[in-house]
mmCIF file of C-alpha atoms and ligand atoms in Angstrom:
data_model
loop_
_atom_site.group_PDB
_atom_site.id
_atom_site.type_symbol
_atom_site.label_atom_id
_atom_site.label_comp_id
_atom_site.label_asym_id
_atom_site.label_seq_id
_atom_site.Cartn_x
_atom_site.Cartn_y
_atom_site.Cartn_z
ATOM 1 C CA UNK A 150 85.282 94.066 114.391
ATOM 2 C CA UNK A 151 88.528 95.845 115.129
ATOM 3 C CA UNK A 152 89.016 96.652 111.440
ATOM 4 C CA UNK A 153 85.542 98.143 111.204
ATOM 5 C CA UNK A 154 86.099 100.249 114.295
ATOM 6 C CA UNK A 155 89.333 101.607 112.818
ATOM 7 C CA UNK A 156 87.698 102.591 109.548
ATOM 8 C CA UNK A 157 84.861 104.366 111.336
ATOM 9 C CA UNK A 158 87.284 106.161 113.641
ATOM 10 C CA UNK A 159 89.347 107.195 110.624
ATOM 11 C CA UNK A 160 86.368 108.710 108.838
ATOM 12 C CA UNK A 161 85.255 110.624 111.916
ATOM 13 C CA UNK A 162 88.742 112.016 112.410
ATOM 14 C CA UNK A 163 88.891 113.057 108.788
ATOM 15 C CA UNK A 164 85.555 114.896 109.022
ATOM 16 C CA UNK A 165 86.446 116.582 112.294
ATOM 17 C CA UNK A 166 89.686 117.769 110.738
ATOM 18 C CA UNK A 167 87.810 119.354 107.826
ATOM 19 C CA UNK A 168 87.872 116.844 104.976
ATOM 20 C CA UNK A 169 89.579 118.123 101.865
ATOM 21 C CA UNK A 170 92.198 120.081 103.782
ATOM 22 C CA UNK A 171 95.353 119.522 101.721
ATOM 23 C CA UNK A 172 98.092 117.800 103.644
ATOM 24 C CA UNK A 173 101.640 119.059 103.285
ATOM 25 C CA UNK A 174 103.654 116.096 101.986
ATOM 26 C CA UNK A 175 107.321 115.977 100.986
ATOM 27 C CA UNK A 176 109.077 112.849 99.725
ATOM 28 C CA UNK A 177 112.856 113.025 100.150
ATOM 29 C CA UNK A 178 115.469 110.554 98.908
ATOM 30 C CA UNK A 179 118.721 109.257 100.398
ATOM 31 C CA UNK A 180 120.724 107.723 97.518
ATOM 32 C CA UNK A 181 123.127 105.437 99.435
ATOM 33 C CA UNK A 182 120.371 103.321 101.002
ATOM 34 C CA UNK A 183 117.727 104.317 98.411
ATOM 35 C CA UNK A 184 115.497 105.364 101.293
ATOM 36 C CA UNK A 185 112.520 107.686 101.128
ATOM 37 C CA UNK A 186 111.864 109.920 104.122
ATOM 38 C CA UNK A 187 108.445 111.531 104.326
ATOM 39 C CA UNK A 188 107.586 114.833 105.943
ATOM 40 C CA UNK A 189 103.871 115.263 106.602
ATOM 41 C CA UNK A 190 102.425 118.460 108.010
ATOM 42 C CA UNK A 191 99.279 120.403 108.711
ATOM 43 C CA UNK A 192 99.453 123.823 107.009
ATOM 44 C CA UNK A 193 97.180 125.373 109.656
ATOM 45 C CA UNK A 194 98.697 124.259 112.974
ATOM 46 C CA UNK A 195 102.174 123.667 111.402
ATOM 47 C CA UNK A 196 102.391 120.387 113.320
ATOM 48 C CA UNK A 197 104.421 117.787 111.440
ATOM 49 C CA UNK A 198 105.724 114.251 111.505
ATOM 50 C CA UNK A 199 108.752 112.630 109.857
ATOM 51 C CA UNK A 200 108.622 109.000 108.689
ATOM 52 C CA UNK A 201 111.743 106.877 108.076
ATOM 53 C CA UNK A 202 114.480 109.473 108.569
ATOM 54 C CA UNK A 203 118.063 108.518 107.672
ATOM 55 C CA UNK A 204 121.026 109.640 109.786
ATOM 56 C CA UNK A 205 123.006 111.043 106.826
ATOM 57 C CA UNK A 206 120.138 113.248 105.662
ATOM 58 C CA UNK A 207 118.867 114.360 109.080
ATOM 59 C CA UNK A 208 120.390 117.881 108.637
ATOM 60 C CA UNK A 209 118.574 118.256 105.298
ATOM 61 C CA UNK A 210 115.286 117.188 106.893
ATOM 62 C CA UNK A 211 115.775 119.501 109.880
ATOM 63 C CA UNK A 212 116.492 122.428 107.542
ATOM 64 C CA UNK A 213 113.313 121.783 105.557
ATOM 65 C CA UNK A 214 111.272 121.578 108.763
ATOM 66 C CA UNK A 215 112.706 124.967 109.809
ATOM 67 C CA UNK A 216 112.244 126.558 106.371
ATOM 68 C CA UNK A 217 108.612 125.529 106.219
ATOM 69 C CA UNK A 218 107.980 126.784 109.744
ATOM 70 C CA UNK A 219 106.835 123.355 110.925
ATOM 71 C CA UNK A 220 106.897 121.956 114.453
ATOM 72 C CA UNK A 221 108.022 118.350 114.440
ATOM 73 C CA UNK A 222 105.990 116.239 116.870
ATOM 74 C CA UNK A 223 107.257 112.770 116.012
ATOM 75 C CA UNK A 224 110.132 111.210 114.088
ATOM 76 C CA UNK A 225 111.228 107.611 114.017
ATOM 77 C CA UNK A 226 110.798 104.012 113.196
ATOM 78 C CA UNK A 227 109.369 101.071 115.087
ATOM 79 C CA UNK A 228 110.491 97.619 116.077
ATOM 80 C CA UNK A 229 111.117 97.272 119.786
ATOM 81 C CA UNK A 230 113.647 100.089 119.782
ATOM 82 C CA UNK A 231 114.333 102.513 122.599
ATOM 83 C CA UNK A 232 111.941 105.372 121.985
ATOM 84 C CA UNK A 233 109.931 108.078 123.743
ATOM 85 C CA UNK A 234 106.716 106.648 122.386
ATOM 86 C CA UNK A 235 105.924 103.057 121.417
ATOM 87 C CA UNK A 236 103.127 102.509 118.958
ATOM 88 C CA UNK A 237 100.869 99.516 118.454
ATOM 89 C CA UNK A 238 98.230 98.297 116.057
ATOM 90 C CA UNK A 239 95.356 100.777 115.920
ATOM 91 C CA UNK A 240 97.176 103.641 117.626
ATOM 92 C CA UNK A 241 96.451 107.027 116.122
ATOM 93 C CA UNK A 242 99.253 109.549 115.689
ATOM 94 C CA UNK A 243 97.778 113.010 115.457
ATOM 95 C CA UNK A 244 99.316 116.098 113.914
ATOM 96 C CA UNK A 245 97.056 119.127 113.474
ATOM 97 C CA UNK A 246 93.882 118.207 111.586
ATOM 98 C CA UNK A 247 95.352 114.880 110.470
ATOM 99 C CA UNK A 248 96.185 111.538 112.007
ATOM 100 C CA UNK A 249 98.029 108.427 110.969
ATOM 101 C CA UNK A 250 96.495 105.088 111.810
ATOM 102 C CA UNK A 251 99.020 102.403 112.747
ATOM 103 C CA UNK A 252 98.687 98.988 111.126
ATOM 104 C CA UNK A 253 101.117 96.298 112.221
ATOM 105 C CA UNK A 254 102.638 94.800 109.039
ATOM 106 C CA UNK A 255 105.331 92.376 110.259
ATOM 107 C CA UNK A 256 107.342 90.047 108.044
ATOM 108 C CA UNK A 257 110.344 92.074 106.866
ATOM 109 C CA UNK A 258 110.950 92.538 110.603
ATOM 110 C CA UNK A 259 108.597 91.698 113.478
ATOM 111 C CA UNK A 260 108.131 95.401 114.292
ATOM 112 C CA UNK A 261 107.308 96.802 110.853
ATOM 113 C CA UNK A 262 104.238 99.000 110.689
ATOM 114 C CA UNK A 263 102.278 100.719 107.942
ATOM 115 C CA UNK A 264 100.975 104.219 108.621
ATOM 116 C CA UNK A 265 97.671 105.040 106.932
ATOM 117 C CA UNK A 266 96.401 108.623 106.685
ATOM 118 C CA UNK A 267 93.040 108.896 108.448
ATOM 119 C CA UNK A 268 91.066 109.439 105.213
ATOM 120 C CA UNK A 269 92.764 106.326 103.730
ATOM 121 C CA UNK A 270 94.083 108.356 100.780
ATOM 122 C CA UNK A 271 97.710 107.314 101.356
ATOM 123 C CA UNK A 272 99.734 104.675 103.181
ATOM 124 C CA UNK A 273 103.387 104.669 104.193
ATOM 125 C CA UNK A 274 104.330 101.036 103.927
ATOM 126 C CA UNK A 275 107.928 101.118 105.149
ATOM 127 C CA UNK A 276 109.808 97.987 104.058
ATOM 128 C CA UNK A 277 106.706 95.760 103.948
ATOM 129 C CA UNK A 278 105.424 96.676 100.499
ATOM 130 C CA UNK A 279 107.738 98.255 97.924
ATOM 131 C CA UNK A 280 106.685 99.324 94.421
ATOM 132 C CA UNK A 281 106.456 96.041 92.460
ATOM 133 C CA UNK A 282 108.410 94.413 95.276
ATOM 134 C CA UNK A 283 108.525 93.894 99.015
ATOM 135 C CA UNK A 284 110.975 93.845 101.883
ATOM 136 C CA UNK A 285 113.341 90.897 102.081
ATOM 137 C CA UNK A 286 112.696 88.344 104.818
ATOM 138 C CA UNK A 287 116.103 86.706 105.184
ATOM 139 C CA UNK A 288 117.416 88.677 108.169
ATOM 140 C CA UNK A 289 116.242 90.692 111.193
ATOM 141 C CA UNK A 290 113.854 87.825 112.154
ATOM 142 C CA UNK A 291 111.984 88.166 108.882
ATOM 143 C CA UNK A 292 109.265 85.701 107.878
ATOM 144 C CA UNK A 293 107.945 85.459 104.311
ATOM 145 C CA UNK A 294 104.604 83.868 105.265
ATOM 146 C CA UNK A 295 103.965 86.601 107.846
ATOM 147 C CA UNK A 296 104.838 89.313 105.314
ATOM 148 C CA UNK A 297 102.483 87.825 102.722
ATOM 149 C CA UNK A 298 99.574 87.908 105.168
ATOM 150 C CA UNK A 299 100.468 91.402 106.403
ATOM 151 C CA UNK A 300 100.419 92.868 102.908
ATOM 152 C CA UNK A 301 97.247 91.089 101.828
ATOM 153 C CA UNK A 302 95.319 91.765 105.029
ATOM 154 C CA UNK A 303 96.586 95.193 106.118
ATOM 155 C CA UNK A 304 97.483 96.971 102.854
ATOM 156 C CA UNK A 305 95.583 95.389 99.951
ATOM 157 C CA UNK A 306 92.320 95.877 101.892
ATOM 158 C CA UNK A 307 92.695 99.680 101.646
ATOM 159 C CA UNK A 308 90.716 101.570 98.943
ATOM 160 C CA UNK A 309 92.057 100.982 95.432
ATOM 161 C CA UNK A 310 92.978 104.655 94.945
ATOM 162 C CA UNK A 311 95.000 104.734 98.169
ATOM 163 C CA UNK A 312 98.545 105.877 97.326
ATOM 164 C CA UNK A 313 101.396 103.604 98.411
ATOM 165 C CA UNK A 314 104.541 105.368 99.584
ATOM 166 C CA UNK A 315 107.337 102.881 100.375
ATOM 167 C CA UNK A 316 110.521 103.369 102.406
ATOM 168 C CA UNK A 317 112.799 102.307 99.536
ATOM 169 C CA UNK A 318 112.924 102.181 95.781
ATOM 170 C CA UNK A 319 115.734 100.810 93.646
ATOM 171 C CA UNK A 320 114.236 101.594 90.201
ATOM 172 C CA UNK A 321 113.458 105.323 90.285
ATOM 173 C CA UNK A 322 109.764 104.895 91.039
ATOM 174 C CA UNK A 323 108.178 107.122 93.660
ATOM 175 C CA UNK A 324 104.598 106.044 94.349
ATOM 176 C CA UNK A 325 102.106 103.288 93.608
ATOM 177 C CA UNK A 326 98.478 102.528 94.481
ATOM 178 C CA UNK A 327 96.439 99.740 96.029
ATOM 179 C CA UNK A 328 94.904 99.283 92.590
ATOM 180 C CA UNK A 329 98.277 98.497 90.997
ATOM 181 C CA UNK A 330 100.110 96.319 93.478
ATOM 182 C CA UNK A 331 97.644 93.409 93.895
ATOM 183 C CA UNK A 332 97.684 92.934 90.120
ATOM 184 C CA UNK A 333 101.174 94.042 89.036
ATOM 185 C CA UNK A 334 103.477 93.164 91.932
ATOM 186 C CA UNK A 335 105.463 90.143 90.688
ATOM 187 C CA UNK A 336 105.870 88.710 94.196
ATOM 188 C CA UNK A 337 102.589 89.483 95.879
ATOM 189 C CA UNK A 338 100.407 88.198 93.037
ATOM 190 C CA UNK A 339 101.793 84.703 93.742
ATOM 191 C CA UNK A 340 100.167 82.200 96.070
ATOM 192 C CA UNK A 341 101.512 82.264 99.615
ATOM 193 C CA UNK A 342 103.441 79.037 98.997
ATOM 194 C CA UNK A 343 105.074 80.362 95.801
ATOM 195 C CA UNK A 344 105.840 83.670 97.500
ATOM 196 C CA UNK A 345 107.683 81.902 100.325
ATOM 197 C CA UNK A 346 109.791 79.968 97.774
ATOM 198 C CA UNK A 347 110.694 83.164 95.885
ATOM 199 C CA UNK A 348 111.599 84.998 99.087
ATOM 200 C CA UNK A 349 113.720 82.083 100.301
ATOM 201 C CA UNK A 350 115.766 82.252 97.093
ATOM 202 C CA UNK A 351 116.337 85.989 96.588
ATOM 203 C CA UNK A 352 120.039 85.699 97.466
ATOM 204 C CA UNK A 353 120.413 89.470 97.846
ATOM 205 C CA UNK A 354 123.633 91.000 99.142
ATOM 206 C CA UNK A 355 123.355 92.652 102.556
ATOM 207 C CA UNK A 356 122.298 96.302 102.255
ATOM 208 C CA UNK A 357 125.123 98.798 102.696
ATOM 209 C CA UNK A 358 125.251 100.275 106.217
ATOM 210 C CA UNK A 359 122.907 97.578 107.612
ATOM 211 C CA UNK A 360 125.351 96.589 110.364
ATOM 212 C CA UNK A 361 125.427 100.199 111.530
ATOM 213 C CA UNK A 362 121.772 101.021 110.879
ATOM 214 C CA UNK A 363 120.143 98.133 112.743
ATOM 215 C CA UNK A 364 121.822 98.689 116.131
ATOM 216 C CA UNK A 365 121.325 102.459 115.767
ATOM 217 C CA UNK A 366 117.629 101.969 114.966
ATOM 218 C CA UNK A 367 117.276 99.942 118.152
ATOM 219 C CA UNK A 368 118.373 103.080 120.015
ATOM 220 C CA UNK A 369 115.965 105.251 118.011
ATOM 221 C CA UNK A 370 118.781 106.510 115.803
ATOM 222 C CA UNK A 371 121.050 107.578 118.659
ATOM 223 C CA UNK A 372 124.649 106.770 117.764
ATOM 224 C CA UNK A 373 127.167 105.118 120.103
ATOM 225 C CA UNK A 374 129.462 107.660 121.726
ATOM 226 C CA UNK A 375 132.992 107.560 120.226
ATOM 227 C CA UNK A 376 135.253 105.187 122.222
HETATM 228 N N1 LIG B 46 119.977 95.453 95.912
HETATM 229 C C1 LIG B 46 119.677 96.306 97.003
HETATM 230 C C2 LIG B 46 119.411 95.507 98.230
HETATM 231 C C3 LIG B 46 119.041 96.392 99.365
HETATM 232 C C4 LIG B 46 118.102 95.660 100.310
HETATM 233 O O1 LIG B 46 118.351 94.545 100.721
HETATM 234 N N2 LIG B 46 117.021 96.361 100.690
HETATM 235 C C5 LIG B 46 116.084 95.853 101.635
HETATM 236 C C6 LIG B 46 115.397 97.013 102.340
HETATM 237 C C7 LIG B 46 116.296 97.730 103.261
HETATM 238 S S1 LIG B 46 116.593 96.780 104.735
HETATM 239 C C8 LIG B 46 115.046 94.976 100.983
HETATM 240 O O2 LIG B 46 114.199 94.471 101.691
HETATM 241 N N3 LIG B 46 115.089 94.810 99.676
HETATM 242 C C9 LIG B 46 114.153 93.977 98.991
HETATM 243 C C10 LIG B 46 114.565 93.794 97.560
HETATM 244 O O3 LIG B 46 113.882 93.025 96.880
HETATM 245 O O4 LIG B 46 115.535 94.448 97.127
HETATM 246 C C11 LIG B 46 120.784 97.324 97.162
HETATM 247 O O5 LIG B 46 120.836 98.177 96.309
HETATM 248 O O6 LIG B 46 121.578 97.343 98.114
HETATM 249 FE FE1 FE2 B 47 114.659 97.297 106.199
#
């Protein structure tokens, strides 16, 4: 029932906002952590939102926001961090004629969310679903079984032409679709049991900067004052 209500609400929002209005979308890359930051804006009201910003590239993002004459309403990540606004499953984040629907997609971390544009044309999957991959589950209270269910239930149920924009890519790819991933993703095409085994044996090195990034994310990106 909740899923149905969300879809209906999404369609109504899309119509009220004038369906077909082109969203302003910029995908920006930070090479050290291979992170994508997304700037989304409404060309009419100039209201904008920034998804998955990285400390090192914050000046670049701020400059682009200024150059494009946008007014940033929200920026940040989720996950029990200190923040001005906490978001939950089903919450709608509005900017101009658009809105992002929040879908909880835990597994990489307990607080991971996927943001879906209200017309379901694109989804920002954070570290849950990567292109032909997925977020690791071996730290930050990750859980492979939870991630498997999140991706199958919250992302693969979107329309097949829905674009998938992840928070990271390590192979030079920029975007995927809900049509591609359920058939081509080498991890998420497995059974849940096989997936858990694969995830338990990834043996990846820790990402660079993770020991700095995690505590900073818990303070919404605010750095510790110098001692
Ligand atoms: N080999 C990569 C590893 C970076 C890494 O661990 N990335 C995380 C996402 C950021 S917390 C992840 O979940 N990766 C999944 C994966 O399969 O790589 C590097 O270049 O450092
Ligand atoms: Fe991560």
